[in-house]
mmCIF file of C-alpha atoms in Angstrom:
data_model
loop_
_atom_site.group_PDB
_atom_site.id
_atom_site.type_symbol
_atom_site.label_atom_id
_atom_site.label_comp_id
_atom_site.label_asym_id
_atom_site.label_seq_id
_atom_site.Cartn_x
_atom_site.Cartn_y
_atom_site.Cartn_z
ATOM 1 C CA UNK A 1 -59.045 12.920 6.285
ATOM 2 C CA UNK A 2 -60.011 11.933 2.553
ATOM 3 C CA UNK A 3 -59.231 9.077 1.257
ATOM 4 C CA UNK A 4 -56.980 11.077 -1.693
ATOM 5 C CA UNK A 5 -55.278 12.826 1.032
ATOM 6 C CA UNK A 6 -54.402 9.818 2.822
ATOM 7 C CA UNK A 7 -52.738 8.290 -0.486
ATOM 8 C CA UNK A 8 -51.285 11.568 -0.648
ATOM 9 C CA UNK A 9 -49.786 11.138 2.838
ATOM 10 C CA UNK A 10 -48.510 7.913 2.046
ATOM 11 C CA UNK A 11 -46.914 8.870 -1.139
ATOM 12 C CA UNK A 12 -44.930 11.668 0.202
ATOM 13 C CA UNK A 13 -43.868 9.278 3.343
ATOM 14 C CA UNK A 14 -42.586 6.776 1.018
ATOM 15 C CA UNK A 15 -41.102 9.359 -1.305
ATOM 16 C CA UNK A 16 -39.184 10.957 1.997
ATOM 17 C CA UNK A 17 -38.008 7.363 2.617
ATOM 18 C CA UNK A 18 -36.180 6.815 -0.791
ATOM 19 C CA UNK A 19 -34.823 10.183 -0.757
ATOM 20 C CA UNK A 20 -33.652 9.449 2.653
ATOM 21 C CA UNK A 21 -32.595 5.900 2.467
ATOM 22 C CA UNK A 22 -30.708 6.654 -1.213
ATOM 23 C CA UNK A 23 -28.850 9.214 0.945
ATOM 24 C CA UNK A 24 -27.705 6.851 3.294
ATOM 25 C CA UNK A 25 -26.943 4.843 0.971
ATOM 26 C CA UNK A 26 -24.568 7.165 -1.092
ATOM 27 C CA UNK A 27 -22.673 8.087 2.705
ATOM 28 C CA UNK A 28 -22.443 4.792 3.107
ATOM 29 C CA UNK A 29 -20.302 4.120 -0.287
ATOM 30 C CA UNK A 30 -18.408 7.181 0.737
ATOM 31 C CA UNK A 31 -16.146 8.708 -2.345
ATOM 32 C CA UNK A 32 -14.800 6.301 -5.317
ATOM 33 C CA UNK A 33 -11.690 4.920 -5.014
ATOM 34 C CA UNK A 34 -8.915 6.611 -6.945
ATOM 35 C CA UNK A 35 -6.290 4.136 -7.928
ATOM 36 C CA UNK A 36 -3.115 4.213 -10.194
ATOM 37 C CA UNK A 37 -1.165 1.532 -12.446
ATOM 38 C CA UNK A 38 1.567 1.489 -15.006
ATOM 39 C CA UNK A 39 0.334 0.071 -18.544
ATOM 40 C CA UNK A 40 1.624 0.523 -22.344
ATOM 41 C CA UNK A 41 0.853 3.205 -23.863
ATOM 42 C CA UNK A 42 -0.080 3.668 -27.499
ATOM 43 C CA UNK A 43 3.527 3.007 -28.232
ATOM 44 C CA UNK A 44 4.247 0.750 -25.798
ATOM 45 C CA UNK A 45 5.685 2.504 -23.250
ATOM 46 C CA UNK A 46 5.095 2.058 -19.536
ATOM 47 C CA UNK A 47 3.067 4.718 -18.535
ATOM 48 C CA UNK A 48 1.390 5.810 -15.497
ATOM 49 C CA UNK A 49 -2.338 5.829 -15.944
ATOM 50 C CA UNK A 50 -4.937 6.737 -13.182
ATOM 51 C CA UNK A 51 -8.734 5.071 -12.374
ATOM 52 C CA UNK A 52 -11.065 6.504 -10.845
ATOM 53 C CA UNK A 53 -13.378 2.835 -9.726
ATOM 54 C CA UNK A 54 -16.857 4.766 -9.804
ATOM 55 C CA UNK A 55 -18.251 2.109 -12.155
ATOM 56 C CA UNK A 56 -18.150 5.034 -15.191
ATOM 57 C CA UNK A 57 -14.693 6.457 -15.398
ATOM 58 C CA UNK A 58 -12.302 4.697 -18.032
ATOM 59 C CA UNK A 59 -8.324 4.786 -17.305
ATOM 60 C CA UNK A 60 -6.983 8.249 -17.807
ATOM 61 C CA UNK A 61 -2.973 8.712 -18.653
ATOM 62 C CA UNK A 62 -1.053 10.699 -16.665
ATOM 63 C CA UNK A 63 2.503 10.838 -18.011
ATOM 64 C CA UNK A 64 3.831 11.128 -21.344
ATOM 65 C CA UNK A 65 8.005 9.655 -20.760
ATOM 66 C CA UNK A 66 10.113 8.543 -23.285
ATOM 67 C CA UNK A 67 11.070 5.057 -21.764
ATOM 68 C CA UNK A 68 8.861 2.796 -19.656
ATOM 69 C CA UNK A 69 8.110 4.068 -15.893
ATOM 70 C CA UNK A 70 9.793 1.756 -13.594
ATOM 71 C CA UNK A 71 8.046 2.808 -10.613
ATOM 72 C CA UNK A 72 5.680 5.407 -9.286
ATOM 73 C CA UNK A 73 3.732 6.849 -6.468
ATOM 74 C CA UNK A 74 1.026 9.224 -5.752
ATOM 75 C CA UNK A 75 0.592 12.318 -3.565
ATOM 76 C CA UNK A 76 -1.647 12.344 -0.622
ATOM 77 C CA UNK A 77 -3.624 15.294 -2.379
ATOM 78 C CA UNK A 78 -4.106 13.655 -5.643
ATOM 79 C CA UNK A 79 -2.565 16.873 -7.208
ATOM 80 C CA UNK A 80 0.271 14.720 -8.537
ATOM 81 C CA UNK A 81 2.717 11.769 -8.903
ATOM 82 C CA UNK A 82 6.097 11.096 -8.639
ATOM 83 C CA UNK A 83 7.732 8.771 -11.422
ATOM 84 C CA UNK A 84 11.203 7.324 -12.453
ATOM 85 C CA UNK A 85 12.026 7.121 -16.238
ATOM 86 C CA UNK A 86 15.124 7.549 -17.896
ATOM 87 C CA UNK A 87 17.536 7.874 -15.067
ATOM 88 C CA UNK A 88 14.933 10.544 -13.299
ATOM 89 C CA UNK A 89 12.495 11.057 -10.896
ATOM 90 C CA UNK A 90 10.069 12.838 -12.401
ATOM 91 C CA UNK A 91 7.312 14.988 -10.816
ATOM 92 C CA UNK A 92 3.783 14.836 -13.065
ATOM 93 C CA UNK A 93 0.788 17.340 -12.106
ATOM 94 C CA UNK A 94 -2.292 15.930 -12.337
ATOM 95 C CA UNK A 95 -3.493 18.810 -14.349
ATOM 96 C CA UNK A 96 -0.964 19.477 -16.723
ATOM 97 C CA UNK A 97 0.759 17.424 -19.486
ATOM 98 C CA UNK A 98 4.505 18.027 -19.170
ATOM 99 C CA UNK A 99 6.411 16.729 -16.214
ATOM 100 C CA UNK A 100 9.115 18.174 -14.093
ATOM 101 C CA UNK A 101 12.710 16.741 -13.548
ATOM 102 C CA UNK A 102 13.870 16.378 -10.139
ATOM 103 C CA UNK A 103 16.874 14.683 -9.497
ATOM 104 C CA UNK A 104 18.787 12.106 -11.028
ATOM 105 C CA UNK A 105 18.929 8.494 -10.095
ATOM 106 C CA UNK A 106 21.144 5.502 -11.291
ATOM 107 C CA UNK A 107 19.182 2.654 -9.922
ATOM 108 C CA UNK A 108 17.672 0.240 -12.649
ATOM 109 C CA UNK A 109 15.563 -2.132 -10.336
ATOM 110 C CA UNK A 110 13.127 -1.256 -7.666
ATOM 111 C CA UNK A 111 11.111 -3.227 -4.926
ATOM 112 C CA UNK A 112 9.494 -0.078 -4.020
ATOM 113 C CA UNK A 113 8.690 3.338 -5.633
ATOM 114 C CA UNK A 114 8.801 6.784 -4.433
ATOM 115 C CA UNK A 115 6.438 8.415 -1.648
ATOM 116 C CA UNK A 116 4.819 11.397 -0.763
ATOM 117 C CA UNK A 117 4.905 12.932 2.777
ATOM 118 C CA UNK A 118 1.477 13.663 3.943
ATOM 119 C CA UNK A 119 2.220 17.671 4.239
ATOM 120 C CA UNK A 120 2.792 17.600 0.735
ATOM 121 C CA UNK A 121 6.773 19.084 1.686
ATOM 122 C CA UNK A 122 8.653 15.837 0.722
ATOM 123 C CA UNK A 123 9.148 12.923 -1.598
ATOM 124 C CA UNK A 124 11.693 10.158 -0.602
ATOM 125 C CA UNK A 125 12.797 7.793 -3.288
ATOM 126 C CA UNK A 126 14.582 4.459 -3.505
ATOM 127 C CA UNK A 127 18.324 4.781 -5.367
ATOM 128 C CA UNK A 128 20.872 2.440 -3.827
ATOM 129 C CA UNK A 129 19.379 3.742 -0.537
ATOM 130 C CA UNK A 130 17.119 5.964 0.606
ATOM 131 C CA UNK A 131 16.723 9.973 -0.907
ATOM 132 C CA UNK A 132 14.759 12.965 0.512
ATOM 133 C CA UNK A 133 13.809 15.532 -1.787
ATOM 134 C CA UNK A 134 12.576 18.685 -0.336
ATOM 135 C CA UNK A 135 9.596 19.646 -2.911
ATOM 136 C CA UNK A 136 10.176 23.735 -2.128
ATOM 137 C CA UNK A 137 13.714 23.638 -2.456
ATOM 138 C CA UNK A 138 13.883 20.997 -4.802
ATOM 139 C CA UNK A 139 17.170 19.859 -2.580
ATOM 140 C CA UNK A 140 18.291 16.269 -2.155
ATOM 141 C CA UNK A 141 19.982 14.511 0.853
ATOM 142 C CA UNK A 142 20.293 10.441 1.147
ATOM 143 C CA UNK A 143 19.248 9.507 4.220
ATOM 144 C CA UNK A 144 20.106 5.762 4.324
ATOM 145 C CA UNK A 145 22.691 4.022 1.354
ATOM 146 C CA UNK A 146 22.818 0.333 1.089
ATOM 147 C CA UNK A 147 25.129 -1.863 2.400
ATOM 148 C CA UNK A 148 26.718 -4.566 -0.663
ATOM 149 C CA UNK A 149 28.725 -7.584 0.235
ATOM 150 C CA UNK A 150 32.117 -7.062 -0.744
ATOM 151 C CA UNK A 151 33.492 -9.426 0.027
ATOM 152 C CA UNK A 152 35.963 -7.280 3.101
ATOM 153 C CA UNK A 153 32.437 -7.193 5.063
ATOM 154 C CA UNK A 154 29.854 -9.622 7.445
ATOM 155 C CA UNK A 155 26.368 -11.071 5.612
ATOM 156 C CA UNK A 156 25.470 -9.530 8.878
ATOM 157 C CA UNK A 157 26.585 -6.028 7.730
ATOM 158 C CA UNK A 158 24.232 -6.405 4.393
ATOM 159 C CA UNK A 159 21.150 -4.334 4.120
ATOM 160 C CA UNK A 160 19.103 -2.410 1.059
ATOM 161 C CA UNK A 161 16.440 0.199 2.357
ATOM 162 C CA UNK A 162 13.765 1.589 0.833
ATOM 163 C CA UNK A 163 11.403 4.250 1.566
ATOM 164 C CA UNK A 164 7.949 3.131 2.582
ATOM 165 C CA UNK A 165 5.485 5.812 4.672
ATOM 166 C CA UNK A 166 5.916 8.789 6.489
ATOM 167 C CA UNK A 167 4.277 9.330 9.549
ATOM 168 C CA UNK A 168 2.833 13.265 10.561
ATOM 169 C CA UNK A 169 2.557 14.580 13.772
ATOM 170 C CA UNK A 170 -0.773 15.921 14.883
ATOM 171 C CA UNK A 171 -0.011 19.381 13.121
ATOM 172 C CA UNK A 172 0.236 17.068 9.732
ATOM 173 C CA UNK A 173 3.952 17.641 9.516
ATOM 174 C CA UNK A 174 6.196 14.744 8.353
ATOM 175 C CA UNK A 175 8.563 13.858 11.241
ATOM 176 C CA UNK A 176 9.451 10.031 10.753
ATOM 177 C CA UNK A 177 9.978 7.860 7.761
ATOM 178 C CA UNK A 178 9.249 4.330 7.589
ATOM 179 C CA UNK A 179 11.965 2.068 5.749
ATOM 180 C CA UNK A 180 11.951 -1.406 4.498
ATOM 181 C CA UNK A 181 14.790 -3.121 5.118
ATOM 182 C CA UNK A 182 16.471 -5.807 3.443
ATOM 183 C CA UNK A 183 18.796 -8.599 5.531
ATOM 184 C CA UNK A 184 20.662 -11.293 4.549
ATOM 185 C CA UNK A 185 18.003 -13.874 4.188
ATOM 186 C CA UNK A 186 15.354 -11.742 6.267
ATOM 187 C CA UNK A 187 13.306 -8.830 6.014
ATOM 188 C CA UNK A 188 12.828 -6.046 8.575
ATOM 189 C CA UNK A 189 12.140 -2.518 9.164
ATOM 190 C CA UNK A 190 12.818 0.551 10.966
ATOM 191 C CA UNK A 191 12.132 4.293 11.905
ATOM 192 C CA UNK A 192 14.291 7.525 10.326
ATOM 193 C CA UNK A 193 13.790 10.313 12.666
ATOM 194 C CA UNK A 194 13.900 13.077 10.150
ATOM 195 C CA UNK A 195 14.858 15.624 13.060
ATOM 196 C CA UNK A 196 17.770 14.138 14.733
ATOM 197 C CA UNK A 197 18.615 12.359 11.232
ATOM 198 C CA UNK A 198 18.802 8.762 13.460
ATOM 199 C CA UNK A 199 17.846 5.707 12.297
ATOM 200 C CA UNK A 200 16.288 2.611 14.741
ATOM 201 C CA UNK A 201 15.758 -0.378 12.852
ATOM 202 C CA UNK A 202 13.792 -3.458 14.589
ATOM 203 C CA UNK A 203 15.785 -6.182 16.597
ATOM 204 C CA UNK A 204 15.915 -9.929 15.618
ATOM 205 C CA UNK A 205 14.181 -12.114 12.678
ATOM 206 C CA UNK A 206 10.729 -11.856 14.657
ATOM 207 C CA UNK A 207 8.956 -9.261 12.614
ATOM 208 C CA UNK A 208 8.820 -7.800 9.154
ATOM 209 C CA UNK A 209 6.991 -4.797 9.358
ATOM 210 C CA UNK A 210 5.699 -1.490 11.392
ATOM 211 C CA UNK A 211 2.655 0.116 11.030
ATOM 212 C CA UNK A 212 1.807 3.807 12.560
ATOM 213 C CA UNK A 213 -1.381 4.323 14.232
ATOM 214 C CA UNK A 214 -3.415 7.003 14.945
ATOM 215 C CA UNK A 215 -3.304 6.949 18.304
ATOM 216 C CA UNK A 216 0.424 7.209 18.456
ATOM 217 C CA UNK A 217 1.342 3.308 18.476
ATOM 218 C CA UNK A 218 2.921 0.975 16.513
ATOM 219 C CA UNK A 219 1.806 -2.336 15.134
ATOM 220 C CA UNK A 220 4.642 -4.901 14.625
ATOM 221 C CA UNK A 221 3.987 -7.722 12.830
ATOM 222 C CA UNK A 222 4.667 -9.704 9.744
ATOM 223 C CA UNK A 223 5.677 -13.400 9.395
ATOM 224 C CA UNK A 224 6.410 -15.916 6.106
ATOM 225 C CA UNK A 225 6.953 -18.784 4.664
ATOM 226 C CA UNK A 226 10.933 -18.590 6.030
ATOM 227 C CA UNK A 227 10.294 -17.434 9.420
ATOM 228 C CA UNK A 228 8.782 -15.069 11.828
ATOM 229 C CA UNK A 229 6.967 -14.844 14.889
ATOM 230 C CA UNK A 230 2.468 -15.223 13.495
ATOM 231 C CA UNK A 231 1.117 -12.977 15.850
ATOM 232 C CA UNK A 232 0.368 -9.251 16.325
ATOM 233 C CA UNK A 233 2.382 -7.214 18.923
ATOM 234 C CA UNK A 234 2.258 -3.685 19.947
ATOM 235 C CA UNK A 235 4.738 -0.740 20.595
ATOM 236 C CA UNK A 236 3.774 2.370 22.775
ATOM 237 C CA UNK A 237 5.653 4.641 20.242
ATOM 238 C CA UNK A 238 8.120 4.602 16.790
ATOM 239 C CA UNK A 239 11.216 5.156 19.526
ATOM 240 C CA UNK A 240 9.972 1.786 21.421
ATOM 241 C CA UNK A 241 9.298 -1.034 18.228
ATOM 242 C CA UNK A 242 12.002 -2.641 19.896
ATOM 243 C CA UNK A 243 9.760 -2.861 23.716
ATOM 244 C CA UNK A 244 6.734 -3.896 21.221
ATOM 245 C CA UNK A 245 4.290 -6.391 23.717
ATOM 246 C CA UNK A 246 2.454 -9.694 21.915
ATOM 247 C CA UNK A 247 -1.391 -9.065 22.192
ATOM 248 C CA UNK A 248 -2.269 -11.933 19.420
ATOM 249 C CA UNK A 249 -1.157 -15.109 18.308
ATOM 250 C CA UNK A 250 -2.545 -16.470 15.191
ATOM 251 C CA UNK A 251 -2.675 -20.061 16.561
ATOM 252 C CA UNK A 252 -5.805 -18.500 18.725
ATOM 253 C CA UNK A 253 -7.920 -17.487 15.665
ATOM 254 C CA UNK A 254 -7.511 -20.504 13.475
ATOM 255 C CA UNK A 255 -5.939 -23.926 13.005
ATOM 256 C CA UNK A 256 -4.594 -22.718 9.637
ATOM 257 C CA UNK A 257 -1.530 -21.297 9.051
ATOM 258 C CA UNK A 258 -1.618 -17.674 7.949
ATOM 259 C CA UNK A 259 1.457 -15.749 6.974
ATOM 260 C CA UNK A 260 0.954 -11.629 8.055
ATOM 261 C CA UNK A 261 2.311 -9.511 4.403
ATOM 262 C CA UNK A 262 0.201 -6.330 5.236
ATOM 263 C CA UNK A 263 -2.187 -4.587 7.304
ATOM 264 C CA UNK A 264 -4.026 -1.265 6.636
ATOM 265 C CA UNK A 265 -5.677 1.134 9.876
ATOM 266 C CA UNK A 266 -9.511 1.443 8.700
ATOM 267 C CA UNK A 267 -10.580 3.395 11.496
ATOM 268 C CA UNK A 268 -8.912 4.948 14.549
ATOM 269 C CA UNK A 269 -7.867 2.263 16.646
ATOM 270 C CA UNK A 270 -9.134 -0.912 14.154
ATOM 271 C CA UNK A 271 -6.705 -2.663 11.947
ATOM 272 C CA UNK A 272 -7.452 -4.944 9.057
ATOM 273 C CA UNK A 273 -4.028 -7.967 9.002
ATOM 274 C CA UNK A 274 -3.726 -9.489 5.447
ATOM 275 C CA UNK A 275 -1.714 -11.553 3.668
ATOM 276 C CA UNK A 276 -1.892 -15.373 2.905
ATOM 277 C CA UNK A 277 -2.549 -19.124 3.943
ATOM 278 C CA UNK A 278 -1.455 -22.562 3.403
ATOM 279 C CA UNK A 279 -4.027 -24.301 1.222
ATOM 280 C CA UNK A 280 -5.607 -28.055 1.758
ATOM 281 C CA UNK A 281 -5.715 -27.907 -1.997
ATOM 282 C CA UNK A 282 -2.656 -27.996 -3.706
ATOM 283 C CA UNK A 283 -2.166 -25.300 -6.085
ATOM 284 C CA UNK A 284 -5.201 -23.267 -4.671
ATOM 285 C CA UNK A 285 -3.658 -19.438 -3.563
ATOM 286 C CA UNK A 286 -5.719 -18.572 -0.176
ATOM 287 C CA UNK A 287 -5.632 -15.452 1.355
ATOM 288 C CA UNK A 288 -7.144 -13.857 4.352
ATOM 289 C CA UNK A 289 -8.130 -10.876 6.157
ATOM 290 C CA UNK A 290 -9.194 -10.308 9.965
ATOM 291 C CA UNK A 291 -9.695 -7.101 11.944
ATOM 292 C CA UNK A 292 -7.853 -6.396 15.560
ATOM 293 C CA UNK A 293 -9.706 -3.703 17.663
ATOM 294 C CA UNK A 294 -7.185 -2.278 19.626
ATOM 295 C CA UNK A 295 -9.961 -2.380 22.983
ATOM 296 C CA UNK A 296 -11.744 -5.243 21.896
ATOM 297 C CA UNK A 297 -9.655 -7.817 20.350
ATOM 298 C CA UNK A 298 -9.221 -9.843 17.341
ATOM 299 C CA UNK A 299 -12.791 -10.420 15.238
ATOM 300 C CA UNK A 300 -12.821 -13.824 13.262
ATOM 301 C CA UNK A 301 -10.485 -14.403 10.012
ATOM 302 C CA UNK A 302 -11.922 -14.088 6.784
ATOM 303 C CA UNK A 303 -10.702 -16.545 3.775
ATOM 304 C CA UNK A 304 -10.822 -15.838 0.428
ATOM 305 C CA UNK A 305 -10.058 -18.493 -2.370
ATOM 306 C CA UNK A 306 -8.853 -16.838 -5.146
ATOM 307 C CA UNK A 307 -7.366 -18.898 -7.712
ATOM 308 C CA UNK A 308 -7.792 -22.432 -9.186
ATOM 309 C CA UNK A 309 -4.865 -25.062 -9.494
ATOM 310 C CA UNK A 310 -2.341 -23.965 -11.917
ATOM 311 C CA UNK A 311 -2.966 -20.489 -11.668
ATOM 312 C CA UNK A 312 -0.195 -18.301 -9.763
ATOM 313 C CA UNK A 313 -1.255 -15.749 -8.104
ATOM 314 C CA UNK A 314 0.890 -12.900 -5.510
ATOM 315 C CA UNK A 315 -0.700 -9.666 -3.652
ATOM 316 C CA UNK A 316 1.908 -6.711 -4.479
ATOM 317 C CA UNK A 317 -0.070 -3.795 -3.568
ATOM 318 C CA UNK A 318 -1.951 -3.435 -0.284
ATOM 319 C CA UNK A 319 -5.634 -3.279 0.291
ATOM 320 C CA UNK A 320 -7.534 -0.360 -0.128
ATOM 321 C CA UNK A 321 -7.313 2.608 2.025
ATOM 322 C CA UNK A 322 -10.602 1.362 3.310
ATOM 323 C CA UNK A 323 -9.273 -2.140 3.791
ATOM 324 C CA UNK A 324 -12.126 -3.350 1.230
ATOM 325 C CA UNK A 325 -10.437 -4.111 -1.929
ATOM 326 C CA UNK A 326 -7.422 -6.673 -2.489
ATOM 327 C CA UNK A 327 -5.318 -6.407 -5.709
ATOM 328 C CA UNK A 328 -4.341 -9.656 -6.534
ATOM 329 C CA UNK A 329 -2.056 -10.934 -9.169
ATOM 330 C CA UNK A 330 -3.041 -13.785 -11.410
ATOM 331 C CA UNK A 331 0.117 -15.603 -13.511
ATOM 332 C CA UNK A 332 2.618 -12.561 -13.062
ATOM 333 C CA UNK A 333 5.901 -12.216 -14.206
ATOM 334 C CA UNK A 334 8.192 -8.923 -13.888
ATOM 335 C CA UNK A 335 9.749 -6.444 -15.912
ATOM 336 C CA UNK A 336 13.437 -5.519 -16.507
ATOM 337 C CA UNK A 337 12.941 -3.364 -13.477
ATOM 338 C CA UNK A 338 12.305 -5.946 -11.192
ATOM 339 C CA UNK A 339 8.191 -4.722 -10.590
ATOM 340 C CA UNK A 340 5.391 -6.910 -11.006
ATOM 341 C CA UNK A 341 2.855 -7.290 -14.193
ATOM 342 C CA UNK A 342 0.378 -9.777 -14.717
ATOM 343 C CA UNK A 343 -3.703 -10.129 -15.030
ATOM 344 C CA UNK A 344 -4.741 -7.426 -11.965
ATOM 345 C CA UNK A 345 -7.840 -8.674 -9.851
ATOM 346 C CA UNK A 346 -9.685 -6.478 -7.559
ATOM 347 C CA UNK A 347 -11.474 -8.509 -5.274
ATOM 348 C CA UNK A 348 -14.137 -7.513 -2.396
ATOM 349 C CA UNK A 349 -12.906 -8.855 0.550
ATOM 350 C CA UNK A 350 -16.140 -9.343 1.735
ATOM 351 C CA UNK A 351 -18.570 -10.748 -0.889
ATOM 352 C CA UNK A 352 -14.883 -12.214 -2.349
ATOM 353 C CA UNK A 353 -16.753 -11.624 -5.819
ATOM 354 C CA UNK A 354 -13.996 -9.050 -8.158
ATOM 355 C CA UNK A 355 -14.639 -5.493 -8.622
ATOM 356 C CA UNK A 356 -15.342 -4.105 -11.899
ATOM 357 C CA UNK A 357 -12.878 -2.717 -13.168
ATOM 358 C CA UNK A 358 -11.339 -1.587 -16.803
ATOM 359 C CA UNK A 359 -7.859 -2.510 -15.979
ATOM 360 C CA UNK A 360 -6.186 -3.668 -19.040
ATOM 361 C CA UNK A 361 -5.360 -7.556 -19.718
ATOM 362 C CA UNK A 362 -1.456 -6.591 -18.404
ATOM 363 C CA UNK A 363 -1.251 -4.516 -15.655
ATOM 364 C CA UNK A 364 1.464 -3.059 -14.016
ATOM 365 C CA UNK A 365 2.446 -1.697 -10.357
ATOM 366 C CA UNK A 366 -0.649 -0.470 -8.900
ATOM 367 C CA UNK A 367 -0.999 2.221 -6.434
ATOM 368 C CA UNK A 368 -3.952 3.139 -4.338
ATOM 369 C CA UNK A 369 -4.591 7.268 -3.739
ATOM 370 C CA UNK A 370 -3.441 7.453 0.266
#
């Protein structure tokens, strides 16, 4: 062979190998993340505005109400969101300007916002309780209504609920809803069977939170600064949370004290447990992230520092789909409505450096696409 053939060769080898190896590499990265927030508009008005976090993309706004958004969430499809302004929930096509009225609702303050079922078929909304809205028959039914003190009933009879993820069979249809459920000094959680229109809410002040799995079980977990059992336990199914066995307890990763406020299924059977830790510090916010492999075990925690003395700082959205990106909260307050709004950090919870991002200097309730 010549020797101009040979550089020839070689050329076309190491073209193949960047053509190859820049393929990889854009598998690897997989599709941006599509995210969601509430900011002012032009008028100031709370709107909902969406991001696409390609690097490029600039915020786009989605709704045009006439009062602020209190709350908001988006469809599994990304065809839409679901929004509550001016005593409505509102449905908003991604595609089209002008929004569609629902149903009523009366509520002024919300700890959660409304959700999508994964079939597309159903929203469920927070309004003194929990609502189902059918989105083909655009019918309403409330499913769980809050229980006030009166003062003629038990602390023990108090409880708010609030919608928080529907769960699909294996045809994609939503069967279950997950609710968040307020206590008298406690939070739990339960399972609404949306067949038998039954409710089983978890037993006891151990846990504050369920998470469906792929594979058909449950993880029950959360623990706080107030309480709670810090460890990881598993149920075979949503009718058994209250048979859940303890695989993990935190005290066998770490010497520090961690405090369980989410956890996200990255892949089948792995789970990535977040929330936050007890700094040596004081004033430092520490937060932390490890991954349980339901056949494997626990792999080691991860600790991210991510805020100096002085600065307050809260996660109110969970991580990314993905379980790569943290939204973090740096010297919040909240609106009338009770939801969060502060300087929004996105923060690789790997290299802990922040994502770039053009979020604007006050953000709003942010919302990852499901």
């Amino acid at each position: 062979m010549s020797l101009m053939r040979k550089k020839l060769v070689v050329v076309v080898i190491v073209i193949l190998s960047l053509v190859i190896a820049a393929g990889a590499s854009a598998q690897d990265m997989g599709q941006p993340r599509v995210s969601y927030f509430l900011a002012d508009d032009a008028n100031g008005i709370d709107q909902v505005w969406q991001l696409l976090l390609d690097g490029i993309s600039k915020p786009r706004q989605l709704s045009s109400a006439e009062t602020d958004v209190l709350t908001f969430g988006a469809s599994y499809d990304g065809l839409a969101v679901a929004y509550i302004s001016g005593g409505q929930l509102w449905l908003q096509p991604i595609h089209t300007e002008e929004a569609q009225a629902l149903a009523p609702v009366s509520a002024t303050q919300f700890s959660y916002g409304p959700i999508f079922s994964q079939d597309g078929q159903y929203v469920a909304y927070p309004d003194g309780g929990v609502w189902l809205l059918d989105l083909g028959t655009r019918e309403t039914r409330q499913l769980l209504a809050n229980v006030d003190l009166t003062g003629n009933n038990e602390m023990s009879e108090f409880r708010i609920f609030n919608p928080q993820q529907f769960v699909a069979d294996a045809d994609g249809r939503a069967t279950h809803l997950i609710v968040d459920v307020g206590v008298w000094e406690w939070n739990s959680a339960g399972v609404y069977d949306l067949a038998t229109d039954s409710f089983l809410q978890l037993e006891g002040p151990d846990h504050t939170n369920l998470l469906p799995l792929s594979g058909g079980r449950v993880l029950v977990f959360g623990n706080n600064g107030i309480g709670g059992d810090p460890g990881l336990s598993f149920a075979p199914s949503l009718a058994e949370i209250n048979d859940a066995v303890r695989v993990l307890g935190f005290g066998d990763l770490t010497d520090e004290t961690l405090f369980a406020e989410g956890a996200v299924e990255i892949a089948p059977d792995l789970v990535r447990i977040y929330g936050q830790s007890i700094p040596s510090v004081p004033g430092e916010a520490i937060y932390f992230t490890f991954d349980y492999d339901l056949t494997m075990g626990a792999r080691p925690v991860n600790f991210i520092i991510v805020s100096k003395p002085g600065q307050e700082t809260a996660i109110y959205s969970p991580l990314s789909p993905d379980g790569a990106v943290m939204p973090v909260y740096i010297n919040n307050t909240y609106t009338n409505a009770a939801t969060v709004v502060g300087s929004l950090h996105l923060l690789d919870v790997i290299t802990r450096d922040v994502v770039s991002a053009p979020l604007p200097e006050q953000t709003g309730l942010f919302v990852w696409q499901p």
